[in-house]
Amino acid sequence: MLSERNVALIIRLKELLELPIFQNFRLIAGYTGLSREVRNVDILEYEWLSRNFDVFSPDDLVLTSLFFAKDEPALILSSFEKLAARGVTAIAVKTVFYTELPEDVIAYCDAHDLPLFLFDGAFMEDIIVNFNDVRKLEQSHRESERQIHDLLAPARTPYAIEAAVREINASFQNYVTAFYLIHRRYPGSPREVTSFLARLTYKQYSRRQLDNVTYRKYQNGLLILYTTREPALDAPPEQIAQKLLARYDTRLSDFHCGSSETLPTFRALRAAIQQAIDACQIARATDAPANYAGLGIQRLLFPMSRDEPLRRLAEDVVATLQQYDEKYTSNLLDTCRAYIAHHGEISKTAATLYQHPNTIRYRLKKAESLLAPVLGTEDVYEQLYFLLRLQELGK
C-alpha cells in the first residue's frame, strides 16, 4: 500500500476534485459527502487477501480496481462496509474490472453519505503523487502566511521587522509597492489564488520569476510584493499589477486589486501590506482598482474599522435602522446610504431611489430622531458617513 500521512493538513474532497488528474472521476453515490476532509490517499488491492483493513484510517481517500473481487462481486459490498467502519472519506473505483457497480453497493454508499466514484485513465500512483504535491504546496502557503501574519503583528522592533522582511525574500530591493487581490468570482475562497501560485512552480514559468517580486497567498487573497531600487514607479500601479499577472497568463480583470504607496522595504513593508489590503476593500466596493495614495479621507476609515468600540457603534446604528425598516416596511437604511453616496444632495438621492425629495427629507428626519440617543443632534450627516462606511468595511 502507498501512503504518506500528515494529519496536520486538511484538504476538502471537493477541492481535491478540482485538480486536473481528477477530471475523469464520476460521482455515482454519496453526493452529500463532498465536504468531507481528505488527509491521505491509499490504495486497496491486496489488503483484502490478508483481511487487514486496519491499514486504512479516518479521512482516507481509497483507490481500488477491485482486483480482489473481479470474480466475486459479493466481495465489493463487504469490503466497502469495512472501509466505512474505518471512517474513510471516499472510495474511487478504477474501471478495469467493473464499469458499473452493484445496486446494493451504490445504495449502501448513499445511505452512509460515502462518496463513491468511478474513474479511468489516471494511474493510482500518479493520483497519490498529485495529492502529496498539493499537500506540500498547502504547507508552503501556511508557512508563508505565518510569515506575513507575524510581520503584521504589533509592537515589533525595527530589527525584528527587517529580519522578518529578509526571511520573506532576501533579494528585496530598497522600495516596495504591495498589491492585494481578491478574485471577483470567488471572493470567499482562495481556490483561484492557489491555482495561480501553483502555476509559478511549473517548468514553463520558472524562468520568468523575478528576485525582486514575491507572490504569496494571504487569507483569501493574493499578495504581491514588488520592490524597486528607486522610490518612484516607472508606471501606474495598475499597469504594473497587470504586467506581473500577465507573465503567468493571468488577467488583472479577474481580480479586485488594491495597491499601496511605495514605501521603504525594510522599514515599512508591513505598512505597505496593510495599505494594499485596505485599498482592496475600496476596490471591491467601487469595482475598480484602488491605490491607497489616492483614497483621500477614506484612509481615515481603515484604522477606525479595526477599532472594536467604533465597529460596535456602527453595527448598532445599522441595526436600529434595519429594525425600524422591518417593523414598518420602511426604507430608512437604504435612504441614508444613498444620501451619503450622493454627498448629502437630496435631489440626487431622490432620483436614485425614485422618490419625491420631500419623502427623502422625511426619512432622513426620522432616521435622525431614531439615532439621536446615540449620535445626538449635531453633525449627523458626518457621523452617518463615517459609521455607515465603517460598517461596510467591516463586512
GROMACS .gro file of C-alpha atoms in nm:
model
  395
    1MET     CA    1   0.000   0.000   0.000
    2LEU     CA    2   0.127   0.350  -0.090
    3SER     CA    3   0.084   0.600   0.190
    4GLU     CA    4   0.220   0.925   0.329
    5ARG     CA    5   0.030   1.067   0.623
    6ASN     CA    6   0.020   1.414   0.767
    7VAL     CA    7  -0.273   1.464   0.997
    8ALA     CA    8  -0.197   1.835   1.040
    9LEU     CA    9  -0.300   1.923   0.686
   10ILE     CA   10  -0.663   1.905   0.577
   11ILE     CA   11  -0.796   1.926   0.222
   12ARG     CA   12  -1.165   1.902   0.136
   13LEU     CA   13  -1.270   1.632  -0.109
   14LYS     CA   14  -1.450   1.883  -0.332
   15GLU     CA   15  -1.131   2.092  -0.351
   16LEU     CA   16  -0.924   1.790  -0.442
   17LEU     CA   17  -1.161   1.707  -0.729
   18GLU     CA   18  -1.069   2.035  -0.896
   19LEU     CA   19  -0.722   1.901  -0.980
   20PRO     CA   20  -0.681   1.807  -1.348
   21ILE     CA   21  -0.591   1.447  -1.262
   22PHE     CA   22  -0.942   1.403  -1.116
   23GLN     CA   23  -1.120   1.524  -1.428
   24ASN     CA   24  -1.237   1.172  -1.521
   25PHE     CA   25  -1.381   1.097  -1.177
   26ARG     CA   26  -1.757   1.034  -1.192
   27LEU     CA   27  -1.957   1.052  -0.869
   28ILE     CA   28  -2.220   0.775  -0.857
   29ALA     CA   29  -2.317   0.772  -0.488
   30GLY     CA   30  -2.275   0.962  -0.162
   31TYR     CA   31  -2.340   1.305  -0.311
   32THR     CA   32  -2.378   1.471   0.030
   33GLY     CA   33  -2.027   1.378   0.142
   34LEU     CA   34  -1.820   1.607  -0.081
   35SER     CA   35  -1.733   1.840   0.207
   36ARG     CA   36  -1.551   1.565   0.390
   37GLU     CA   37  -1.182   1.603   0.466
   38VAL     CA   38  -0.904   1.411   0.292
   39ARG     CA   39  -0.583   1.363   0.487
   40ASN     CA   40  -0.436   1.079   0.287
   41VAL     CA   41  -0.476   0.877  -0.034
   42ASP     CA   42  -0.440   0.498  -0.013
   43ILE     CA   43  -0.476   0.202  -0.248
   44LEU     CA   44  -0.687  -0.104  -0.171
   45GLU     CA   45  -0.577  -0.407  -0.375
   46TYR     CA   46  -0.419  -0.682  -0.173
   47GLU     CA   47  -0.539  -0.583   0.174
   48TRP     CA   48  -0.849  -0.797   0.115
   49LEU     CA   49  -0.638  -1.110   0.087
   50SER     CA   50  -0.493  -1.055   0.435
   51ARG     CA   51  -0.822  -0.911   0.571
   52ASN     CA   52  -0.605  -0.626   0.705
   53PHE     CA   53  -0.833  -0.323   0.681
   54ASP     CA   54  -0.661  -0.175   0.987
   55VAL     CA   55  -0.412  -0.009   0.749
   56PHE     CA   56  -0.685   0.238   0.648
   57SER     CA   57  -0.759   0.542   0.861
   58PRO     CA   58  -1.031   0.804   0.901
   59ASP     CA   59  -1.032   1.065   0.624
   60ASP     CA   60  -0.857   0.838   0.369
   61LEU     CA   61  -0.948   0.859   0.001
   62VAL     CA   62  -0.928   0.493  -0.106
   63LEU     CA   63  -0.844   0.398  -0.466
   64THR     CA   64  -0.906   0.046  -0.595
   65SER     CA   65  -0.950  -0.154  -0.916
   66LEU     CA   66  -1.145  -0.421  -0.723
   67PHE     CA   67  -0.896  -0.679  -0.844
   68PHE     CA   68  -0.971  -0.893  -0.539
   69ALA     CA   69  -1.341  -0.902  -0.638
   70LYS     CA   70  -1.309  -0.945  -1.015
   71ASP     CA   71  -1.464  -1.291  -0.997
   72GLU     CA   72  -1.672  -1.239  -0.680
   73PRO     CA   73  -1.892  -0.924  -0.693
   74ALA     CA   74  -2.026  -1.004  -0.348
   75LEU     CA   75  -1.689  -0.906  -0.200
   76ILE     CA   76  -1.740  -0.544  -0.306
   77LEU     CA   77  -2.008  -0.463  -0.052
   78SER     CA   78  -1.836  -0.640   0.235
   79SER     CA   79  -1.509  -0.458   0.164
   80PHE     CA   80  -1.683  -0.120   0.142
   81GLU     CA   81  -1.855  -0.189   0.475
   82LYS     CA   82  -1.517  -0.249   0.634
   83LEU     CA   83  -1.379   0.073   0.482
   84ALA     CA   84  -1.681   0.270   0.607
   85ALA     CA   85  -1.626   0.127   0.953
   86ARG     CA   86  -1.272   0.265   0.938
   87GLY     CA   87  -1.417   0.613   0.865
   88VAL     CA   88  -1.269   0.664   0.517
   89THR     CA   89  -1.373   0.979   0.332
   90ALA     CA   90  -1.447   0.831  -0.011
   91ILE     CA   91  -1.385   0.535  -0.241
   92ALA     CA   92  -1.285   0.559  -0.607
   93VAL     CA   93  -1.301   0.255  -0.833
   94LYS     CA   94  -1.088   0.240  -1.146
   95THR     CA   95  -1.291   0.082  -1.426
   96VAL     CA   96  -1.054  -0.205  -1.503
   97PHE     CA   97  -1.274  -0.497  -1.398
   98TYR     CA   98  -1.603  -0.313  -1.332
   99THR     CA   99  -1.754  -0.033  -1.539
  100GLU     CA  100  -2.068  -0.045  -1.323
  101LEU     CA  101  -2.117  -0.137  -0.959
  102PRO     CA  102  -2.395  -0.344  -0.798
  103GLU     CA  103  -2.705  -0.157  -0.688
  104ASP     CA  104  -2.666  -0.270  -0.326
  105VAL     CA  105  -2.318  -0.111  -0.317
  106ILE     CA  106  -2.450   0.220  -0.451
  107ALA     CA  107  -2.743   0.213  -0.208
  108TYR     CA  108  -2.508   0.145   0.084
  109CYS     CA  109  -2.282   0.439  -0.003
  110ASP     CA  110  -2.582   0.670  -0.044
  111ALA     CA  111  -2.723   0.559   0.291
  112HIS     CA  112  -2.390   0.627   0.464
  113ASP     CA  113  -2.308   0.955   0.278
  114LEU     CA  114  -1.993   0.786   0.150
  115PRO     CA  115  -1.885   0.937  -0.184
  116LEU     CA  116  -1.825   0.666  -0.446
  117PHE     CA  117  -1.653   0.739  -0.776
  118LEU     CA  118  -1.574   0.557  -1.097
  119PHE     CA  119  -1.269   0.673  -1.293
  120ASP     CA  120  -1.044   0.573  -1.578
  121GLY     CA  121  -0.722   0.690  -1.739
  122ALA     CA  122  -0.527   0.813  -1.438
  123PHE     CA  123  -0.272   0.590  -1.267
  124MET     CA  124  -0.333   0.545  -0.897
  125GLU     CA  125   0.030   0.619  -0.813
  126ASP     CA  126   0.006   0.948  -1.007
  127ILE     CA  127  -0.304   1.045  -0.808
  128ILE     CA  128  -0.111   0.993  -0.485
  129VAL     CA  129   0.183   1.198  -0.616
  130ASN     CA  130  -0.053   1.481  -0.715
  131PHE     CA  131  -0.220   1.474  -0.375
  132ASN     CA  132   0.114   1.491  -0.197
  133ASP     CA  133   0.221   1.780  -0.423
  134VAL     CA  134  -0.094   1.969  -0.330
  135ARG     CA  135  -0.031   1.898   0.035
  136LYS     CA  136   0.325   2.027   0.014
  137LEU     CA  137   0.204   2.339  -0.165
  138GLU     CA  138  -0.059   2.397   0.104
  139GLN     CA  139   0.208   2.355   0.372
  140SER     CA  140   0.419   2.613   0.191
  141HIS     CA  141   0.123   2.852   0.181
  142ARG     CA  142   0.068   2.808   0.553
  143GLU     CA  143   0.431   2.885   0.630
  144SER     CA  144   0.427   3.194   0.410
  145GLU     CA  145   0.102   3.314   0.568
  146ARG     CA  146   0.261   3.271   0.909
  147GLN     CA  147   0.549   3.496   0.799
  148ILE     CA  148   0.309   3.767   0.682
  149HIS     CA  149   0.094   3.732   0.993
  150ASP     CA  150   0.400   3.764   1.218
  151LEU     CA  151   0.518   4.068   1.023
  152LEU     CA  152   0.183   4.243   1.073
  153ALA     CA  153   0.187   4.178   1.448
  154PRO     CA  154   0.213   4.499   1.656
  155ALA     CA  155   0.500   4.604   1.883
  156ARG     CA  156   0.783   4.454   1.682
  157THR     CA  157   1.126   4.618   1.697
  158PRO     CA  158   1.280   4.765   1.379
  159TYR     CA  159   1.542   4.490   1.390
  160ALA     CA  160   1.274   4.219   1.413
  161ILE     CA  161   1.081   4.377   1.127
  162GLU     CA  162   1.386   4.386   0.900
  163ALA     CA  163   1.471   4.025   0.989
  164ALA     CA  164   1.114   3.919   0.906
  165VAL     CA  165   1.129   4.100   0.573
  166ARG     CA  166   1.455   3.931   0.477
  167GLU     CA  167   1.304   3.596   0.572
  168ILE     CA  168   1.027   3.657   0.317
  169ASN     CA  169   1.274   3.746   0.039
  170ALA     CA  170   1.644   3.817   0.091
  171SER     CA  171   1.665   3.970  -0.259
  172PHE     CA  172   1.417   4.250  -0.197
  173GLN     CA  173   1.526   4.593  -0.320
  174ASN     CA  174   1.501   4.925  -0.135
  175TYR     CA  175   1.139   5.025  -0.200
  176VAL     CA  176   0.821   4.819  -0.207
  177THR     CA  177   0.473   4.851  -0.354
  178ALA     CA  178   0.226   4.592  -0.227
  179PHE     CA  179  -0.072   4.462  -0.422
  180TYR     CA  180  -0.359   4.265  -0.268
  181LEU     CA  181  -0.601   4.087  -0.499
  182ILE     CA  182  -0.933   3.913  -0.431
  183HIS     CA  183  -1.089   3.703  -0.705
  184ARG     CA  184  -1.411   3.851  -0.842
  185ARG     CA  185  -1.599   3.523  -0.887
  186TYR     CA  186  -1.470   3.351  -0.573
  187PRO     CA  187  -1.407   3.629  -0.317
  188GLY     CA  188  -1.456   3.399  -0.019
  189SER     CA  189  -1.229   3.121  -0.142
  190PRO     CA  190  -0.854   3.112  -0.215
  191ARG     CA  191  -0.905   2.849  -0.488
  192GLU     CA  192  -0.803   3.074  -0.778
  193VAL     CA  193  -0.514   3.215  -0.575
  194THR     CA  194  -0.368   2.873  -0.503
  195SER     CA  195  -0.419   2.778  -0.867
  196PHE     CA  196  -0.220   3.084  -0.973
  197LEU     CA  197   0.059   3.011  -0.725
  198ALA     CA  198   0.077   2.651  -0.844
  199ARG     CA  199   0.146   2.788  -1.191
  200LEU     CA  200   0.461   2.957  -1.062
  201THR     CA  201   0.610   2.614  -0.991
  202TYR     CA  202   0.556   2.481  -1.342
  203LYS     CA  203   0.871   2.443  -1.553
  204GLN     CA  204   0.748   2.668  -1.832
  205TYR     CA  205   0.705   2.955  -1.585
  206SER     CA  206   1.008   2.914  -1.360
  207ARG     CA  207   1.240   3.118  -1.580
  208ARG     CA  208   1.001   3.415  -1.563
  209GLN     CA  209   1.025   3.468  -1.189
  210LEU     CA  210   1.195   3.784  -1.064
  211ASP     CA  211   1.405   3.809  -0.750
  212ASN     CA  212   1.260   4.148  -0.662
  213VAL     CA  213   0.899   4.022  -0.663
  214THR     CA  214   0.726   3.785  -0.421
  215TYR     CA  215   0.385   3.625  -0.467
  216ARG     CA  216   0.211   3.494  -0.156
  217LYS     CA  217  -0.130   3.361  -0.060
  218TYR     CA  218  -0.263   3.559   0.237
  219GLN     CA  219  -0.606   3.479   0.381
  220ASN     CA  220  -0.837   3.455   0.078
  221GLY     CA  221  -0.630   3.678  -0.147
  222LEU     CA  222  -0.309   3.704  -0.346
  223LEU     CA  223  -0.039   3.931  -0.205
  224ILE     CA  224   0.226   4.061  -0.447
  225LEU     CA  225   0.530   4.245  -0.310
  226TYR     CA  226   0.702   4.439  -0.588
  227THR     CA  227   1.034   4.602  -0.496
  228THR     CA  228   1.244   4.856  -0.683
  229ARG     CA  229   1.571   5.043  -0.638
  230GLU     CA  230   1.408   5.385  -0.667
  231PRO     CA  231   1.107   5.526  -0.479
  232ALA     CA  232   0.924   5.624  -0.798
  233LEU     CA  233   0.746   5.359  -1.004
  234ASP     CA  234   0.804   5.361  -1.379
  235ALA     CA  235   0.432   5.302  -1.448
  236PRO     CA  236   0.097   5.337  -1.267
  237PRO     CA  237   0.040   5.063  -1.007
  238GLU     CA  238  -0.248   4.913  -1.206
  239GLN     CA  239  -0.026   4.865  -1.511
  240ILE     CA  240   0.247   4.704  -1.301
  241ALA     CA  241  -0.002   4.461  -1.145
  242GLN     CA  242  -0.136   4.375  -1.488
  243LYS     CA  243   0.214   4.304  -1.616
  244LEU     CA  244   0.308   4.091  -1.315
  245LEU     CA  245  -0.001   3.874  -1.360
  246ALA     CA  246   0.026   3.854  -1.738
  247ARG     CA  247   0.367   3.689  -1.700
  248TYR     CA  248   0.176   3.385  -1.573
  249ASP     CA  249  -0.116   3.403  -1.817
  250THR     CA  250  -0.349   3.562  -1.561
  251ARG     CA  251  -0.570   3.866  -1.613
  252LEU     CA  252  -0.595   4.152  -1.368
  253SER     CA  253  -0.960   4.194  -1.469
  254ASP     CA  254  -1.036   3.866  -1.289
  255PHE     CA  255  -0.948   4.029  -0.955
  256HIS     CA  256  -1.031   4.322  -0.732
  257CYS     CA  257  -0.695   4.494  -0.682
  258GLY     CA  258  -0.574   4.726  -0.410
  259SER     CA  259  -0.223   4.875  -0.411
  260SER     CA  260  -0.015   5.057  -0.153
  261GLU     CA  261   0.204   5.361  -0.163
  262THR     CA  262   0.570   5.297  -0.248
  263LEU     CA  263   0.748   5.271   0.087
  264PRO     CA  264   1.093   5.172   0.222
  265THR     CA  265   1.100   4.794   0.208
  266PHE     CA  266   1.291   4.709   0.525
  267ARG     CA  267   1.118   4.966   0.746
  268ALA     CA  268   0.764   4.984   0.615
  269LEU     CA  269   0.675   4.657   0.443
  270ARG     CA  270   0.403   4.578   0.693
  271ALA     CA  271   0.252   4.924   0.639
  272ALA     CA  272   0.253   4.860   0.263
  273ILE     CA  273   0.080   4.524   0.308
  274GLN     CA  274  -0.190   4.674   0.530
  275GLN     CA  275  -0.243   4.961   0.284
  276ALA     CA  276  -0.288   4.716  -0.004
  277ILE     CA  277  -0.539   4.509   0.194
  278ASP     CA  278  -0.731   4.823   0.291
  279ALA     CA  279  -0.728   4.957  -0.066
  280CYS     CA  280  -0.862   4.625  -0.190
  281GLN     CA  281  -1.170   4.675   0.025
  282ILE     CA  282  -1.237   5.000  -0.160
  283ALA     CA  283  -1.167   4.824  -0.491
  284ARG     CA  284  -1.435   4.568  -0.409
  285ALA     CA  285  -1.682   4.841  -0.312
  286THR     CA  286  -1.620   5.051  -0.623
  287ASP     CA  287  -1.546   4.762  -0.863
  288ALA     CA  288  -1.231   4.940  -0.982
  289PRO     CA  289  -0.860   4.912  -0.891
  290ALA     CA  290  -0.777   5.132  -0.592
  291ASN     CA  291  -0.444   5.284  -0.491
  292TYR     CA  292  -0.406   5.379  -0.126
  293ALA     CA  293  -0.234   5.705  -0.213
  294GLY     CA  294  -0.544   5.828  -0.396
  295LEU     CA  295  -0.807   5.740  -0.137
  296GLY     CA  296  -0.801   6.076   0.041
  297ILE     CA  297  -1.012   6.100   0.355
  298GLN     CA  298  -1.119   5.737   0.318
  299ARG     CA  299  -0.778   5.640   0.456
  300LEU     CA  300  -0.900   5.758   0.798
  301LEU     CA  301  -1.164   5.487   0.792
  302PHE     CA  302  -0.928   5.190   0.790
  303PRO     CA  303  -0.774   5.224   1.139
  304MET     CA  304  -1.119   5.317   1.267
  305SER     CA  305  -1.265   4.999   1.114
  306ARG     CA  306  -1.023   4.798   1.328
  307ASP     CA  307  -1.138   4.971   1.648
  308GLU     CA  308  -1.381   4.739   1.827
  309PRO     CA  309  -1.593   5.006   2.007
  310LEU     CA  310  -1.637   5.202   1.685
  311ARG     CA  311  -1.732   4.887   1.494
  312ARG     CA  312  -1.995   4.808   1.755
  313LEU     CA  313  -2.131   5.163   1.733
  314ALA     CA  314  -2.157   5.133   1.354
  315GLU     CA  315  -2.334   4.799   1.385
  316ASP     CA  316  -2.578   4.945   1.641
  317VAL     CA  317  -2.665   5.232   1.405
  318VAL     CA  318  -2.733   4.993   1.119
  319ALA     CA  319  -2.932   4.757   1.343
  320THR     CA  320  -3.151   5.043   1.469
  321LEU     CA  321  -3.242   5.148   1.115
  322GLN     CA  322  -3.292   4.788   1.000
  323GLN     CA  323  -3.527   4.709   1.287
  324TYR     CA  324  -3.742   5.011   1.207
  325ASP     CA  325  -3.745   4.920   0.836
  326GLU     CA  326  -3.852   4.563   0.912
  327LYS     CA  327  -4.125   4.671   1.154
  328TYR     CA  328  -4.277   4.944   0.936
  329THR     CA  329  -4.175   4.825   0.587
  330SER     CA  330  -3.976   5.144   0.551
  331ASN     CA  331  -3.650   5.221   0.370
  332LEU     CA  332  -3.450   5.436   0.611
  333LEU     CA  333  -3.119   5.249   0.587
  334ASP     CA  334  -3.104   5.248   0.207
  335THR     CA  335  -3.205   5.614   0.206
  336CYS     CA  336  -2.921   5.705   0.443
  337ARG     CA  337  -2.673   5.509   0.235
  338ALA     CA  338  -2.786   5.675  -0.087
  339TYR     CA  339  -2.777   6.016   0.081
  340ILE     CA  340  -2.416   5.957   0.182
  341ALA     CA  341  -2.322   5.817  -0.160
  342HIS     CA  342  -2.451   6.140  -0.318
  343HIS     CA  343  -2.265   6.360  -0.068
  344GLY     CA  344  -2.575   6.489   0.104
  345GLU     CA  345  -2.761   6.603  -0.209
  346ILE     CA  346  -3.134   6.549  -0.163
  347SER     CA  347  -3.224   6.572  -0.533
  348LYS     CA  348  -2.974   6.307  -0.643
  349THR     CA  349  -3.076   6.080  -0.357
  350ALA     CA  350  -3.443   6.115  -0.455
  351ALA     CA  351  -3.365   6.041  -0.820
  352THR     CA  352  -3.167   5.731  -0.730
  353LEU     CA  353  -3.448   5.593  -0.511
  354TYR     CA  354  -3.730   5.713  -0.742
  355GLN     CA  355  -3.885   5.915  -0.459
  356HIS     CA  356  -4.001   6.273  -0.413
  357PRO     CA  357  -3.741   6.494  -0.240
  358ASN     CA  358  -3.986   6.556   0.046
  359THR     CA  359  -4.005   6.180   0.104
  360ILE     CA  360  -3.627   6.171   0.134
  361ARG     CA  361  -3.634   6.464   0.380
  362TYR     CA  362  -3.897   6.289   0.591
  363ARG     CA  363  -3.697   5.966   0.602
  364LEU     CA  364  -3.378   6.145   0.698
  365LYS     CA  365  -3.555   6.330   0.978
  366LYS     CA  366  -3.697   6.001   1.102
  367ALA     CA  367  -3.355   5.840   1.094
  368GLU     CA  368  -3.208   6.133   1.286
  369SER     CA  369  -3.472   6.105   1.556
  370LEU     CA  370  -3.419   5.731   1.593
  371LEU     CA  371  -3.042   5.774   1.620
  372ALA     CA  372  -3.045   6.086   1.841
  373PRO     CA  373  -2.991   5.886   2.165
  374VAL     CA  374  -2.665   5.757   2.017
  375LEU     CA  375  -2.547   6.031   1.779
  376GLY     CA  376  -2.701   6.341   1.928
  377THR     CA  377  -2.843   6.609   1.701
  378GLU     CA  378  -2.526   6.779   1.572
  379ASP     CA  379  -2.319   6.678   1.267
  380VAL     CA  380  -2.548   6.383   1.196
  381TYR     CA  381  -2.450   6.361   0.828
  382GLU     CA  382  -2.079   6.346   0.913
  383GLN     CA  383  -2.137   6.077   1.176
  384LEU     CA  384  -2.355   5.874   0.943
  385TYR     CA  385  -2.092   5.896   0.670
  386PHE     CA  386  -1.819   5.753   0.888
  387LEU     CA  387  -2.030   5.494   1.070
  388LEU     CA  388  -2.204   5.353   0.761
  389ARG     CA  389  -1.877   5.340   0.574
  390LEU     CA  390  -1.716   5.166   0.873
  391GLN     CA  391  -1.994   4.909   0.872
  392GLU     CA  392  -1.940   4.844   0.502
  393LEU     CA  393  -1.567   4.799   0.555
  394GLY     CA  394  -1.638   4.566   0.846
  395LYS     CA  395  -1.837   4.340   0.617
   0.00000   0.00000   0.00000
